[in-house]
C-alpha cells in the first residue's frame, strides 16, 4: 500500500482518537498546575494543589481514607480472584464437555452494568425485605442477619465481595486459556520423574501461569483504582455510610462537580493526576517485572 | 508493541486447541463437579432473583421476598417503561451505543488495514500511538472532556457521547483488527490490483468480507462497556430526556427506592439487551475477553 493512501485510511481514526482521547488526556495534567476561578484559568500554581490535597480539610482526611479503600478493594479482589479463580480454572481444565457452558455461566454477571449490580445487591441485602437476611433467618442464622450496607464495618466488604462475584468469570476465562497453553508433556515428564501432582503444579504449571496472573493483576489494579459506578450505586457520591465506601473517583467527582468551590478544577485535577501516576506507574512497574520473568521462562 | 505482559492476539482461537488432550482425568473428580455447579448457582441465582422479583407486585415482595413469581404480573414493567421514562432511556442507550460502536468499528477497520499493510516507518509509530491508548484511564480526563464539549456545544448531546465512546473504542478495535489483517495473505490484494481495482475497492470488496469475524468480535465486545458506562453520561448529560439507562436508573432509584418491584423491572430492562447479545454472540464475547492472552 502506498504511503499516502495509507495515511488517508488512518486519518479518521487518528483525528477521532486525537481530539477526544489524546488531547483531553494531555491537557488533564496541565489543569492541575494552574489557579482556577470557576472555569477561568488564572496564573501558574506550581504544586500548590498537590499540597492542598494533603494539608487542607476535607482532603487531608478524605484522601488517605479513600486511597486506603481503593487499595483494600484491589487486595481483596486479588486475593479472591487468584485463589477461587485459579482453583475454578484448574477444576474446569480437562472437562471438555462442560467447560464452555460453565465458563459462560460464570461470565454472566460480568456483562451486567455495575450500577445494576449495585442496586440489585442493595435490594437483596435490604434489612427490611431483603431475601438474603430472610434466608439467613430461615436457616437459623439470625445473628448473621445484619444491616450489611448500613454498618460502616461491613459496607466496604460488601462492595468488595460483590465486585469479586461480578468479575470472577474473567480470571476463570483467562486462567483457563493460559492452562490450555501449558504443554501437557512437561507435566507428564515431571510425573514420570516421580513428582507428585502437587509438586508438578507448583513447580511447573504455576510458574508458567505467571504471565496470565500478571495480566489479571495489572487489569485488576487499573480497575480497582478507577472504581466508581459500583460504589456510587451502593453508597451514593459521598460513600455512605459515613464515608465507609468512599473511593478516590467518588472524591474526585464530588470535588469537581459537586463542591462549588472556586478552585474546584485545580484541586480535582491534581487528584486525577495523582491517580493517573499511581495507575500508570503501578501498571508499568508490574509489566516490567513480568517481562523479565517471561524472558526467564522462555529464554 | 504490546501494552500488557504476554499480549498476543493469537488467543482468538485458543479454546479449540486443548480439546484434543481431554482424555486425561479432570482435577478433583465428583466433588469438583459439585463445587463447579454450585458456584454456577452462586453466579446465577441473584440474577434470576432479579428477574423473578420484577414479575411480582410490591406487596408480594415485602410479605415474602423469596416467593414464586406466580401469577406473572407485568404491572411493574408498565410503570417503569412509561411513568419511569425507561422507554426514553432505552432509546437513548440504543442510539448512543450503536452509533459509537459503528463509528469506532468503521474508522478502526480502515486504520487497521493501513497499519497492517503499510511499510513506511510512520505506520509503526502510529500503531504504537494507538495501542498506548489501551492503558489510558480515559475517565480521568473527564474535566478536559467536559470543557472541550462545552466549547463545541456538545454538552447534553447524545452525539457528543457517540464521538467520545467512538474515540475510546479505537485502541482495542485497532489492536484486534490489525492482528487479524496481518494473518491474511497479500496475494488476494495483489490479484485485485492487477485487475485494476483501486486501494479503496480492494479494501471494501476483498478485505472487509475476510475480516468479518474479527469485526464482529470488536463490535460485540465494545457494545458492553458503552451500554453500561455511567460516569460520562452522568457528567455530560443534563436533561432527563437525554439520559441513558444507567443514569436514568439512578434517578428512578432515587425517587422510587421503596417501589421495589418497579426498580427490579428497571434493572431487568437495563440488562436484557446484554443478555440477548450474550446468547447470540457468546463466542465473540469470550474471544474479546481473552483477546491478547497468551495461548
Coordinates of C-alpha atoms in Angstrom, one line a residue:
Chain A
X1 CA 0.0 0.0 0.0
X2 CA 1.2 3.5 -0.9
X3 CA 2.1 5.7 2.0
X4 CA -0.3 8.5 1.0
X5 CA -3.4 6.3 0.6
X6 CA -2.4 4.5 3.8
X7 CA -2.4 7.8 5.7
X8 CA -5.8 8.6 4.3
X9 CA -7.1 5.3 5.7
X10 CA -5.6 6.1 9.2
X11 CA -6.8 9.7 9.2
X12 CA -10.4 9.4 10.5
X13 CA -9.3 7.1 13.4
X14 CA -6.4 9.4 14.2
X15 CA -8.5 12.6 14.3
X16 CA -11.1 11.0 16.4
X17 CA -8.6 9.5 18.8
X18 CA -6.5 12.6 18.9
X19 CA -9.4 15.0 19.6
X20 CA -11.4 13.0 22.1
X21 CA -8.7 10.9 23.9
X22 CA -5.2 12.2 23.5
X23 CA -5.8 15.9 23.7
X24 CA -8.0 15.7 26.9
X25 CA -5.6 13.2 28.4
X26 CA -2.6 15.6 27.9
X27 CA -4.5 18.7 29.0
X28 CA -5.8 16.9 32.1
X29 CA -2.3 17.3 33.6
X30 CA -1.9 21.0 32.8
X31 CA -5.1 21.8 34.6
X32 CA -3.5 20.7 37.9
X33 CA -0.8 23.3 37.7
X34 CA -2.9 26.5 37.3
X35 CA -5.1 28.6 39.6
X36 CA -8.7 28.5 38.7
X37 CA -11.6 30.9 39.4
X38 CA -14.6 28.9 38.4
X39 CA -13.9 27.9 34.8
X40 CA -11.4 30.8 34.2
X41 CA -7.8 29.9 34.2
X42 CA -5.5 32.1 36.3
X43 CA -1.8 32.1 36.9
X44 CA 0.6 29.2 37.3
X45 CA 0.2 27.4 40.6
X46 CA 3.1 25.0 40.7
X47 CA 2.5 22.1 43.1
X48 CA 0.1 24.1 45.3
X49 CA -2.9 22.0 44.5
X50 CA -1.0 18.8 45.3
X51 CA 0.0 20.1 48.7
X52 CA -3.6 21.2 49.3
X53 CA -4.7 17.5 48.9
X54 CA -2.5 16.5 51.9
X55 CA -2.8 19.6 54.1
X56 CA -6.3 21.0 53.9
X57 CA -9.6 19.8 55.1
X58 CA -11.6 17.9 53.9
X59 CA -8.9 16.3 51.6
X60 CA -6.4 15.8 54.5
X61 CA -8.7 13.2 56.0
X62 CA -10.7 12.1 52.9
X63 CA -7.8 11.4 50.5
X64 CA -6.0 8.8 52.7
X65 CA -9.2 7.1 53.7
X66 CA -10.4 6.9 50.0
X67 CA -7.0 5.7 48.9
X68 CA -7.0 3.0 51.6
X69 CA -10.3 1.8 50.4
X70 CA -9.0 1.6 46.8
X71 CA -6.0 -0.4 48.0
X72 CA -8.2 -2.7 50.1
X73 CA -10.5 -3.1 47.1
X74 CA -7.5 -4.2 45.0
X75 CA -6.0 -6.5 47.5
X76 CA -9.4 -8.1 48.3
X77 CA -10.3 -8.6 44.7
X78 CA -6.8 -10.1 44.0
X79 CA -7.0 -12.5 46.9
X80 CA -10.3 -14.0 45.7
X81 CA -9.5 -13.9 42.0
X82 CA -6.2 -15.7 42.4
X83 CA -7.5 -18.3 44.8
X84 CA -11.0 -19.0 43.7
X85 CA -10.4 -18.0 40.1
X86 CA -7.4 -20.2 39.7
X87 CA -8.9 -23.2 41.5
X88 CA -12.1 -23.0 39.4
X89 CA -10.0 -22.7 36.2
X90 CA -8.0 -25.8 37.3
X91 CA -11.1 -27.8 38.1
X92 CA -12.6 -26.8 34.7
X93 CA -9.5 -27.8 32.8
X94 CA -9.9 -31.2 31.0
X95 CA -13.7 -31.0 31.4
X96 CA -14.2 -30.6 27.7
X97 CA -17.9 -31.2 27.7
X98 CA -19.0 -28.8 30.5
X99 CA -16.2 -26.2 30.5
X100 CA -17.6 -23.8 27.9
X101 CA -21.0 -23.9 29.4
X102 CA -19.8 -23.2 33.0
X103 CA -17.3 -20.5 31.8
X104 CA -20.2 -18.9 30.1
X105 CA -22.4 -19.0 33.2
X106 CA -19.7 -17.6 35.4
X107 CA -19.2 -14.7 33.0
X108 CA -22.9 -13.7 33.0
X109 CA -22.6 -11.2 35.9
X110 CA -19.6 -9.5 34.2
X111 CA -21.9 -8.3 31.5
X112 CA -24.3 -6.5 33.7
X113 CA -23.8 -2.8 34.4
X114 CA -22.1 -2.1 37.8
X115 CA -24.9 0.3 38.5
X116 CA -27.5 -2.5 38.1
X117 CA -25.3 -4.9 40.2
X118 CA -25.0 -2.3 43.0
X119 CA -28.8 -1.6 43.1
X120 CA -29.6 -5.3 42.8
X121 CA -27.4 -6.2 45.9
X122 CA -28.7 -3.1 47.8
X123 CA -32.2 -4.6 47.4
X124 CA -31.1 -8.2 48.1
X125 CA -29.3 -7.1 51.2
X126 CA -32.0 -4.7 52.4
X127 CA -32.6 -5.2 56.2
X128 CA -36.4 -4.6 55.8
X129 CA -37.3 -7.0 53.0
X130 CA -34.0 -8.4 51.6
X131 CA -34.1 -12.1 50.6
X132 CA -30.6 -12.6 51.9
X133 CA -31.4 -11.8 55.6
X134 CA -34.7 -13.6 55.2
X135 CA -32.8 -16.7 54.1
X136 CA -30.3 -16.5 56.9
X137 CA -33.1 -16.3 59.4
X138 CA -34.8 -19.3 57.9
X139 CA -31.8 -21.5 58.2
X140 CA -31.3 -20.5 61.8
X141 CA -28.5 -17.9 61.4
X142 CA -30.5 -15.0 62.8
X143 CA -27.3 -13.5 64.3
X144 CA -26.0 -13.1 60.8
X145 CA -29.0 -11.2 59.5
X146 CA -27.2 -7.8 59.8
X147 CA -27.8 -4.4 58.1
X148 CA -24.8 -5.2 55.9
X149 CA -24.8 -2.0 54.0
X150 CA -25.8 0.3 56.9
X151 CA -22.9 -0.7 59.1
X152 CA -19.6 1.1 58.3
X153 CA -17.7 -2.0 59.4
X154 CA -19.2 -4.3 56.8
X155 CA -20.2 -2.0 54.0
X156 CA -16.8 -1.9 52.3
X157 CA -16.5 -5.7 52.4
X158 CA -19.9 -6.0 50.7
X159 CA -18.7 -3.7 47.9
X160 CA -15.5 -5.8 47.5
X161 CA -17.3 -9.2 47.6
X162 CA -20.0 -8.1 45.2
X163 CA -17.3 -6.9 42.8
X164 CA -15.5 -10.2 43.1
X165 CA -18.8 -12.0 42.4
X166 CA -19.3 -9.9 39.3
X167 CA -15.7 -10.3 37.9
X168 CA -14.7 -13.8 38.8
X169 CA -15.7 -15.1 35.3
X170 CA -12.9 -13.0 33.8
X171 CA -9.9 -14.6 35.6
X172 CA -11.5 -18.0 35.2
X173 CA -11.6 -17.5 31.4
X174 CA -8.0 -16.1 31.2
X175 CA -6.5 -18.7 33.5
X176 CA -8.4 -21.4 31.5
X177 CA -6.9 -20.0 28.3
X178 CA -3.5 -20.0 29.9
X179 CA -3.8 -23.5 31.2
X180 CA -4.7 -24.6 27.7
X181 CA -1.2 -23.3 26.7
X182 CA 0.8 -25.3 29.2
X183 CA 2.3 -28.2 27.3
X184 CA 1.0 -31.5 28.8
X185 CA 4.3 -33.2 28.0
X186 CA 6.0 -31.1 30.7
X187 CA 3.7 -32.3 33.4
X188 CA 3.9 -35.9 32.1
X189 CA 7.7 -35.8 32.1
X190 CA 7.7 -34.5 35.7
X191 CA 5.3 -37.2 36.8
X192 CA 7.5 -39.9 35.1
X193 CA 10.4 -38.5 37.1
X194 CA 8.4 -39.1 40.3
X195 CA 7.0 -35.7 41.0
X196 CA 3.6 -35.7 42.9
X197 CA 0.6 -33.8 41.4
X198 CA 1.2 -31.0 44.0
X199 CA 4.9 -30.7 43.0
X200 CA 4.1 -30.7 39.3
X201 CA 1.6 -27.9 39.9
X202 CA 3.8 -25.7 42.0
X203 CA 7.0 -26.3 40.1
X204 CA 5.7 -26.4 36.5
X205 CA 2.2 -25.3 35.9
X206 CA 2.1 -22.3 38.3
X207 CA 5.4 -20.7 37.1
X208 CA 4.1 -20.9 33.5
X209 CA 0.9 -19.2 34.6
X210 CA 2.7 -16.2 36.0
X211 CA 2.2 -14.1 32.8
X212 CA -1.5 -14.7 32.9
X213 CA -1.6 -13.9 36.7
X214 CA 0.3 -10.8 35.9
X215 CA -2.1 -9.7 33.2
X216 CA -5.0 -10.3 35.6
X217 CA -3.2 -8.4 38.3
X218 CA -2.5 -5.3 36.2
X219 CA -6.0 -5.2 34.9
X220 CA -7.4 -5.6 38.4
X221 CA -5.2 -2.8 39.7
X222 CA -6.4 -0.4 37.0
X223 CA -10.0 -1.5 37.6
X224 CA -9.7 -1.1 41.4
X225 CA -8.1 2.3 41.3
X226 CA -10.8 3.6 38.9
X227 CA -13.8 2.1 40.8
X228 CA -16.7 4.5 40.5
X229 CA -20.0 3.1 39.4
X230 CA -20.3 0.2 41.8
X231 CA -19.5 2.2 45.0
X232 CA -21.8 5.0 43.6
X233 CA -24.7 2.6 43.4
X234 CA -24.1 1.3 46.9
X235 CA -23.3 4.5 48.8
X236 CA -24.0 7.4 46.5
X237 CA -21.4 10.0 45.7
X238 CA -20.5 10.5 49.4
X239 CA -19.6 6.9 50.1
X240 CA -22.3 6.1 52.7
X241 CA -22.5 5.0 55.4
X242 CA -20.2 7.7 57.0
X243 CA -17.7 7.5 54.2
X244 CA -17.1 3.8 54.7
X245 CA -17.4 3.2 50.9
X246 CA -15.7 6.3 49.7
X247 CA -13.2 5.9 46.8
X248 CA -10.8 8.3 45.1
X249 CA -13.0 8.5 42.0
X250 CA -16.0 9.5 44.2
X251 CA -14.0 12.1 46.0
X252 CA -12.8 13.4 42.6
X253 CA -16.3 13.6 41.3
X254 CA -17.6 15.4 44.4
X255 CA -14.7 17.9 44.3
X256 CA -15.0 18.6 40.6
X257 CA -18.8 18.7 40.1
X258 CA -20.5 19.0 43.5
X259 CA -18.4 21.1 45.7
X260 CA -18.9 24.5 44.1
X261 CA -15.5 25.6 45.5
X262 CA -13.9 28.4 43.4
X263 CA -10.7 26.3 42.8
X264 CA -12.5 23.0 42.3
X265 CA -10.9 22.4 38.9
X266 CA -7.4 22.8 40.2
X267 CA -7.8 20.6 43.2
X268 CA -9.7 17.9 41.4
X269 CA -7.2 17.8 38.5
X270 CA -4.4 17.4 41.0
X271 CA -6.3 14.4 42.3
X272 CA -6.8 13.0 38.8
X273 CA -3.1 13.5 38.0
X274 CA -2.0 11.7 41.2
X275 CA -4.4 8.8 40.5
X276 CA -3.0 8.6 36.9
X277 CA 0.5 8.4 38.2
X278 CA -0.5 5.7 40.6
X279 CA -2.3 3.7 37.9
X280 CA 0.2 4.1 35.2
X281 CA 3.3 3.8 37.4
X282 CA 1.9 0.6 39.1
X283 CA 0.9 -0.9 35.7
X284 CA 4.3 -0.1 34.1
X285 CA 6.3 -1.4 37.1
X286 CA 4.3 -4.7 37.2
X287 CA 4.7 -5.1 33.4
X288 CA 8.4 -4.6 33.6
X289 CA 8.8 -7.3 36.3
X290 CA 6.6 -9.7 34.4
X291 CA 8.5 -9.2 31.1
X292 CA 11.7 -10.1 33.0
X293 CA 10.0 -13.2 34.3
X294 CA 8.7 -14.1 30.8
X295 CA 12.1 -13.8 29.3
X296 CA 13.5 -16.1 32.0
X297 CA 10.9 -18.9 31.4
X298 CA 11.0 -18.7 27.6
X299 CA 14.7 -17.9 27.2
Chain B
X1 CA 4.5 -3.3 20.8
X2 CA 2.1 -4.9 23.3
X3 CA 0.7 -3.0 26.2
X4 CA 0.4 -5.8 28.7
X5 CA 2.5 -8.7 29.7
X6 CA 2.0 -11.6 27.3
X7 CA -0.3 -9.8 25.0
X8 CA -0.6 -11.6 21.7
X9 CA -3.9 -11.7 19.8
X10 CA -3.5 -15.4 18.8
X11 CA -5.8 -16.5 21.6
X12 CA -8.9 -15.8 19.4
X13 CA -8.7 -19.4 18.6
X14 CA -7.1 -20.7 21.8
X15 CA -10.2 -22.6 23.1
X16 CA -10.1 -25.3 20.4
X17 CA -6.5 -26.5 20.7
X18 CA -6.7 -28.0 24.1
X19 CA -9.7 -30.2 23.4
X20 CA -7.5 -33.0 21.8
X21 CA -5.9 -33.9 25.0
X22 CA -9.0 -34.1 27.1
X23 CA -8.7 -37.8 27.6
X24 CA -6.9 -37.2 30.9
X25 CA -8.7 -37.2 34.2
X26 CA -10.2 -33.8 35.3
X27 CA -8.9 -32.3 38.5
X28 CA -11.0 -33.0 41.6
X29 CA -13.4 -35.6 40.4
X30 CA -17.1 -35.6 41.5
X31 CA -16.5 -33.2 44.4
X32 CA -15.1 -30.6 42.0
X33 CA -18.1 -31.2 39.7
X34 CA -20.5 -30.4 42.6
X35 CA -18.5 -27.3 43.5
X36 CA -18.4 -26.1 40.0
X37 CA -22.2 -26.4 39.5
X38 CA -22.7 -24.9 43.0
X39 CA -20.7 -21.9 42.0
X40 CA -22.7 -21.6 38.8
X41 CA -25.7 -21.3 41.1
X42 CA -24.0 -18.6 43.1
X43 CA -23.3 -16.6 39.9
X44 CA -26.8 -17.0 38.5
X45 CA -29.3 -17.1 41.4
X46 CA -29.0 -13.3 42.2
X47 CA -29.7 -12.5 38.5
X48 CA -32.6 -15.0 38.4
X49 CA -34.0 -13.4 41.6
X50 CA -33.8 -10.1 39.9
X51 CA -35.9 -11.3 37.0
X52 CA -38.4 -13.2 39.3
X53 CA -38.9 -10.2 41.6
X54 CA -39.6 -7.9 38.7
X55 CA -42.7 -10.0 37.8
X56 CA -44.2 -9.7 41.3
X57 CA -46.1 -7.0 43.0
X58 CA -44.6 -4.8 45.6
X59 CA -46.9 -6.1 48.4
X60 CA -45.9 -9.7 47.5
X61 CA -42.2 -8.8 47.6
X62 CA -42.5 -7.3 51.1
X63 CA -44.5 -10.1 52.6
X64 CA -42.4 -12.9 51.1
X65 CA -39.2 -11.9 49.3
X66 CA -38.4 -15.4 48.2
X67 CA -41.9 -16.3 46.8
X68 CA -42.6 -17.6 43.4
X69 CA -43.4 -15.1 40.6
X70 CA -46.8 -16.6 40.0
X71 CA -49.2 -15.4 38.6
X72 CA -46.9 -13.3 36.5
X73 CA -47.6 -9.6 36.8
X74 CA -46.2 -7.1 34.2
X75 CA -47.5 -4.1 36.0
X76 CA -44.1 -3.1 37.3
X77 CA -42.7 -3.1 33.7
X78 CA -45.6 -0.9 32.5
X79 CA -44.8 1.5 35.4
X80 CA -41.1 1.6 34.7
X81 CA -41.5 1.9 31.0
X82 CA -44.0 4.8 30.9
X83 CA -44.0 6.6 34.3
X84 CA -40.4 5.9 34.9
X85 CA -39.3 7.1 31.5
X86 CA -37.4 3.9 30.7
X87 CA -38.8 4.0 27.1
X88 CA -36.8 7.2 26.6
X89 CA -33.7 6.0 28.4
X90 CA -33.7 2.7 26.5
X91 CA -34.0 4.5 23.1
X92 CA -31.1 6.9 24.1
X93 CA -28.9 4.0 25.2
X94 CA -29.5 2.1 22.0
X95 CA -28.8 5.2 19.9
X96 CA -25.6 6.1 21.7
X97 CA -24.2 2.6 21.9
X98 CA -25.0 1.5 18.3
X99 CA -23.7 4.9 17.0
X100 CA -20.5 4.7 18.9
X101 CA -19.8 1.0 18.0
X102 CA -20.5 1.7 14.3
X103 CA -18.2 4.7 14.4
X104 CA -15.2 3.1 16.1
X105 CA -15.5 -0.1 14.1
X106 CA -15.6 1.6 10.8
X107 CA -12.7 4.0 11.4
X108 CA -10.6 1.3 13.2
X109 CA -11.1 -1.2 10.4
X110 CA -9.8 1.3 7.8
X111 CA -6.9 2.3 10.0
X112 CA -6.0 -1.3 10.9
X113 CA -5.8 -2.2 7.2
X114 CA -3.3 0.5 6.6
X115 CA -1.3 -0.2 9.7
X116 CA -1.1 -3.9 8.8
X117 CA -0.1 -3.3 5.2
X118 CA 1.8 0.0 5.3
X119 CA 5.6 -0.5 5.0
X120 CA 6.6 3.0 5.9
X121 CA 8.0 3.6 9.4
X122 CA 5.4 6.1 10.2
X123 CA 2.8 3.3 10.4
X124 CA 4.8 1.5 13.2
X125 CA 4.9 4.8 15.1
X126 CA 1.1 5.4 14.6
X127 CA 0.3 1.8 15.7
X128 CA 2.3 2.3 18.9
X129 CA 0.4 5.6 19.5
X130 CA -3.0 3.9 19.1
X131 CA -2.0 0.9 21.3
X132 CA -0.8 3.2 24.1
X133 CA -4.5 4.1 24.4
X134 CA -5.2 0.5 25.6
X135 CA -3.8 1.5 29.0
X136 CA -5.1 5.1 29.3
X137 CA -7.6 5.6 32.0
X138 CA -9.8 7.8 29.9
X139 CA -12.2 8.5 32.8
X140 CA -9.5 10.6 34.5
X141 CA -9.7 13.1 31.6
X142 CA -13.4 13.9 32.3
X143 CA -12.7 17.5 33.2
X144 CA -10.9 18.5 30.0
X145 CA -13.5 16.5 28.1
X146 CA -16.2 18.4 29.8
X147 CA -14.7 21.8 28.8
X148 CA -13.9 20.5 25.3
X149 CA -17.6 19.6 24.9
X150 CA -18.6 22.9 26.4
X151 CA -16.6 24.7 23.8
X152 CA -18.0 22.5 21.0
X153 CA -21.6 22.8 22.1
X154 CA -21.7 19.1 22.8
X155 CA -22.8 19.2 26.5
X156 CA -26.2 17.5 26.9
X157 CA -25.8 16.0 23.5
X158 CA -26.1 12.3 22.5
X159 CA -23.9 13.0 19.5
X160 CA -21.1 14.1 21.9
X161 CA -21.3 10.7 23.7
X162 CA -21.2 8.9 20.4
X163 CA -18.0 10.7 19.4
X164 CA -16.5 10.2 22.9
X165 CA -17.2 6.4 23.0
X166 CA -16.3 6.0 19.4
X167 CA -12.9 7.5 20.1
X168 CA -12.3 5.5 23.2
X169 CA -13.0 2.2 21.4
X170 CA -10.4 2.9 18.7
X171 CA -7.3 1.4 20.5
X172 CA -8.9 -2.0 21.3
X173 CA -10.5 -2.3 17.9
X174 CA -7.3 -1.4 16.1
X175 CA -5.3 -3.9 18.3
X176 CA -7.6 -6.9 17.4
X177 CA -8.2 -5.9 13.7
X178 CA -4.5 -5.2 12.9
X179 CA -3.5 -8.7 14.1
X180 CA -6.3 -10.2 12.0
X181 CA -5.3 -8.3 8.8
X182 CA -1.7 -9.4 9.2
X183 CA -2.8 -13.1 9.1
X184 CA -4.4 -12.6 5.7
X185 CA -2.3 -13.4 2.6
X186 CA -1.4 -10.5 0.4
X187 CA -1.8 -12.4 -2.9
X188 CA -5.6 -11.7 -3.0
X189 CA -5.0 -7.9 -2.9
X190 CA -2.2 -8.1 -5.5
X191 CA -4.5 -10.0 -7.8
X192 CA -7.3 -7.5 -7.3
X193 CA -4.9 -4.6 -8.0
X194 CA -3.6 -6.3 -11.2
X195 CA -7.2 -6.4 -12.3
X196 CA -7.3 -2.7 -11.9
X197 CA -9.1 -2.3 -8.6
X198 CA -8.3 0.8 -6.6
X199 CA -7.0 0.6 -3.0
X200 CA -10.4 1.5 -1.7
X201 CA -12.2 -1.0 -3.9
X202 CA -9.8 -3.8 -2.8
X203 CA -10.4 -2.8 0.8
X204 CA -14.2 -2.8 0.6
X205 CA -14.8 -5.7 -1.8
X206 CA -12.0 -8.1 -0.8
X207 CA -10.6 -7.3 2.6
X208 CA -13.6 -6.3 4.7
X209 CA -15.6 -9.5 3.9
X210 CA -12.5 -11.5 5.0
X211 CA -12.2 -9.8 8.4
X212 CA -15.8 -10.1 9.2
X213 CA -15.3 -12.4 12.2
X214 CA -12.8 -10.0 13.9
X215 CA -15.2 -7.1 13.1
X216 CA -18.0 -9.0 14.9
X217 CA -15.8 -9.7 17.9
X218 CA -14.8 -6.0 18.2
X219 CA -18.3 -4.7 17.7
X220 CA -19.9 -7.1 20.2
X221 CA -17.2 -6.6 22.7
X222 CA -17.3 -2.8 22.6
X223 CA -21.1 -2.8 23.0
X224 CA -21.0 -4.0 26.6
X225 CA -18.8 -1.3 28.3
X226 CA -20.5 1.5 26.3
X227 CA -24.0 0.3 27.2
X228 CA -23.0 0.1 30.9
X229 CA -20.9 3.3 31.2
X230 CA -22.0 5.6 33.9
X231 CA -19.6 8.5 34.5
X232 CA -19.7 10.1 31.1
X233 CA -23.5 10.4 30.8
X234 CA -23.7 11.4 34.5
X235 CA -21.3 14.4 33.8
X236 CA -22.0 15.2 30.2
X237 CA -25.8 15.0 30.0
X238 CA -28.2 17.5 31.7
X239 CA -31.8 16.8 30.9
X240 CA -33.7 13.6 31.7
X241 CA -34.9 13.2 28.1
X242 CA -31.3 12.7 27.0
X243 CA -30.3 10.2 29.8
X244 CA -29.0 6.8 29.0
X245 CA -30.2 3.8 31.1
X246 CA -27.5 3.7 33.9
X247 CA -28.1 7.4 34.7
X248 CA -31.9 7.1 34.3
X249 CA -31.8 4.2 36.7
X250 CA -30.1 6.3 39.4
X251 CA -32.8 9.0 39.0
X252 CA -35.5 6.3 39.2
X253 CA -33.9 4.6 42.1
X254 CA -33.6 7.9 44.0
X255 CA -37.3 8.7 43.5
X256 CA -38.7 5.1 43.9
X257 CA -36.4 3.4 46.4
X258 CA -39.3 1.7 48.2
X259 CA -41.1 0.7 45.0
X260 CA -39.1 -2.5 44.8
X261 CA -40.8 -4.3 42.0
X262 CA -40.6 -1.3 39.6
X263 CA -36.9 -0.9 40.5
X264 CA -36.4 -4.6 39.7
X265 CA -38.2 -4.1 36.4
X266 CA -35.9 -1.2 35.6
X267 CA -32.8 -3.3 36.4
X268 CA -34.1 -6.1 34.0
X269 CA -34.9 -3.6 31.2
X270 CA -31.3 -2.3 31.5
X271 CA -29.8 -5.8 31.4
X272 CA -32.0 -7.6 28.8
X273 CA -30.2 -6.3 25.7
X274 CA -26.9 -7.5 27.1
X275 CA -28.2 -11.0 27.9
X276 CA -29.7 -11.2 24.4
X277 CA -26.4 -10.1 22.9
X278 CA -24.6 -12.7 25.0
X279 CA -26.8 -15.5 24.0
X280 CA -26.5 -14.6 20.3
X281 CA -22.8 -13.9 20.4
X282 CA -21.2 -15.9 23.2
X283 CA -18.2 -16.8 21.0
X284 CA -17.4 -13.1 20.2
X285 CA -17.6 -12.0 23.9
X286 CA -15.4 -14.9 25.1
X287 CA -12.9 -14.1 22.2
X288 CA -12.9 -10.4 23.2
X289 CA -12.3 -11.2 26.9
X290 CA -9.3 -13.4 26.1
X291 CA -8.1 -11.3 23.1
X292 CA -4.4 -10.7 23.6
X293 CA -3.8 -13.5 26.1
X294 CA -1.0 -16.0 25.6
X295 CA -2.2 -19.3 24.3

